[in-house]
Amino acid sequence: MFESLLEARPGPGVQVIAAVLSRDRTCTFPGCAVPAFRCDLDHVRRPSPPGPGATQEATDVGPDELISLCRHHHVVRARHGWRPELAADGTVRWTSPTGHRYVRERLGVAQNRESPVIRS
């Protein structure tokens, strides 16, 4: 019964949603710790409208085009002009309306660290 609702709704598929939530873990706005499963998924760049005769495959959205934003930061981004850039490694670089830049590194990934050596 509910499967037909999921198939009929517009937006990303379940696998894309799972990939974004797994990658982001929390809201991607700098300093926010709201869990990703409680966030909205937002486009990194505003999607262009599909052209005439566009197929569903042509309009599908991938995880590299979406970020997790809590409702508060989703509204802040929309109203105040914050701009995100998503890097291939999951890092999100934010530019504020004043031009200042902030980096939110992907959580759970050691950045420039060597794994500890365990000796017996």
Short mmCIF file of C-alpha atoms in Angstrom, two decimals:
data_model
loop_
_atom_site.label_atom_id
_atom_site.label_comp_id
_atom_site.label_asym_id
_atom_site.label_seq_id
_atom_site.Cartn_x
_atom_site.Cartn_y
_atom_site.Cartn_z
CA MET A 1 0.00 0.00 0.00
CA PHE A 2 2.66 2.54 1.00
CA GLU A 3 5.09 1.41 -1.71
CA SER A 4 2.87 2.98 -4.36
CA LEU A 5 2.94 6.29 -2.47
CA LEU A 6 6.74 6.23 -2.40
CA GLU A 7 6.93 5.46 -6.09
CA ALA A 8 4.43 8.17 -7.02
CA ARG A 9 5.97 11.01 -5.02
CA PRO A 10 8.38 13.37 -6.72
CA GLY A 11 11.90 13.68 -5.40
CA PRO A 12 14.86 11.44 -4.70
CA GLY A 13 14.48 7.70 -4.28
CA VAL A 14 15.01 5.80 -1.06
CA GLN A 15 18.58 4.80 -2.02
CA VAL A 16 19.57 8.42 -2.70
CA ILE A 17 18.04 9.55 0.60
CA ALA A 18 19.91 6.81 2.48
CA ALA A 19 23.20 7.78 0.81
CA VAL A 20 22.79 11.47 1.75
CA LEU A 21 21.83 10.71 5.36
CA SER A 22 24.72 8.27 5.71
CA ARG A 23 27.21 10.76 4.29
CA ASP A 24 26.03 13.84 6.20
CA ARG A 25 25.01 12.34 9.58
CA THR A 26 23.94 15.81 10.81
CA CYS A 27 22.74 19.10 9.39
CA THR A 28 25.56 20.37 7.18
CA PHE A 29 25.32 23.98 8.35
CA PRO A 30 28.49 24.89 10.31
CA GLY A 31 28.15 24.10 14.01
CA CYS A 32 24.75 22.39 13.80
CA ALA A 33 24.34 18.91 15.30
CA VAL A 34 20.73 18.07 14.41
CA PRO A 35 20.76 14.42 13.21
CA ALA A 36 20.40 14.10 9.43
CA PHE A 37 17.35 11.85 9.72
CA ARG A 38 15.49 14.84 11.23
CA CYS A 39 16.62 17.20 8.43
CA ASP A 40 15.26 18.30 5.08
CA LEU A 41 17.17 17.38 1.95
CA ASP A 42 18.08 20.51 0.01
CA HIS A 43 19.58 20.97 -3.44
CA VAL A 44 23.13 22.30 -3.48
CA ARG A 45 22.25 24.31 -6.59
CA ARG A 46 18.76 25.29 -7.64
CA PRO A 47 17.59 22.64 -10.11
CA SER A 48 16.73 23.79 -13.60
CA PRO A 49 13.18 23.02 -14.69
CA PRO A 50 12.87 19.93 -16.86
CA GLY A 51 12.53 20.62 -20.53
CA PRO A 52 9.63 19.52 -22.68
CA GLY A 53 9.52 15.76 -23.07
CA ALA A 54 12.06 15.16 -20.27
CA THR A 55 11.97 11.64 -18.85
CA GLN A 56 12.05 10.75 -15.15
CA GLU A 57 15.63 9.44 -15.54
CA ALA A 58 16.71 12.83 -16.86
CA THR A 59 15.25 14.61 -13.83
CA ASP A 60 16.50 12.18 -11.15
CA VAL A 61 18.59 13.72 -8.38
CA GLY A 62 21.73 12.04 -7.07
CA PRO A 63 23.34 12.23 -3.62
CA ASP A 64 26.04 14.53 -5.00
CA GLU A 65 23.33 17.18 -5.57
CA LEU A 66 21.72 17.11 -2.10
CA ILE A 67 22.68 18.09 1.46
CA SER A 68 20.97 17.66 4.82
CA LEU A 69 19.72 20.87 6.45
CA CYS A 70 17.65 21.13 9.62
CA ARG A 71 14.47 23.11 9.11
CA HIS A 72 15.93 26.20 10.80
CA HIS A 73 19.05 26.30 8.61
CA HIS A 74 17.02 25.45 5.52
CA VAL A 75 15.01 28.63 6.14
CA VAL A 76 18.18 30.62 6.97
CA ARG A 77 19.74 29.55 3.69
CA ALA A 78 16.64 30.41 1.67
CA ARG A 79 15.98 33.80 3.27
CA HIS A 80 19.46 35.12 3.92
CA GLY A 81 21.50 33.97 0.93
CA TRP A 82 23.95 31.42 2.35
CA ARG A 83 25.48 29.34 -0.47
CA PRO A 84 26.78 25.76 -0.08
CA GLU A 85 29.31 23.93 -2.23
CA LEU A 86 29.52 20.15 -1.86
CA ALA A 87 32.96 18.60 -2.46
CA ALA A 88 33.39 15.04 -3.68
CA ASP A 89 34.58 13.91 -0.23
CA GLY A 90 31.38 15.15 1.47
CA THR A 91 32.86 18.39 2.79
CA VAL A 92 30.45 21.33 2.52
CA ARG A 93 31.91 24.81 2.04
CA TRP A 94 29.50 27.58 2.99
CA THR A 95 29.66 31.19 1.84
CA SER A 96 27.78 33.69 4.00
CA PRO A 97 25.87 36.66 2.57
CA THR A 98 28.86 38.85 3.57
CA GLY A 99 31.31 36.64 1.66
CA HIS A 100 32.88 34.87 4.64
CA ARG A 101 33.60 31.18 4.09
CA TYR A 102 33.06 28.29 6.49
CA VAL A 103 33.92 24.63 6.05
CA ARG A 104 31.92 21.75 7.47
CA GLU A 105 34.00 18.62 7.05
CA ARG A 106 32.37 15.26 6.58
CA LEU A 107 31.81 13.63 9.95
CA GLY A 108 33.37 10.28 10.83
CA VAL A 109 36.22 10.58 8.36
CA ALA A 110 39.69 11.14 9.75
CA GLN A 111 41.19 14.11 7.98
CA ASN A 112 44.96 13.93 7.38
CA ARG A 113 45.52 11.53 10.25
CA GLU A 114 47.38 8.29 10.25
CA SER A 115 45.79 5.27 11.88
CA PRO A 116 47.40 4.34 15.19
CA VAL A 117 49.99 1.60 15.14
CA ILE A 118 49.24 -1.22 17.55
CA ARG A 119 52.22 -3.25 18.68
CA SER A 120 52.14 -6.38 20.72
#
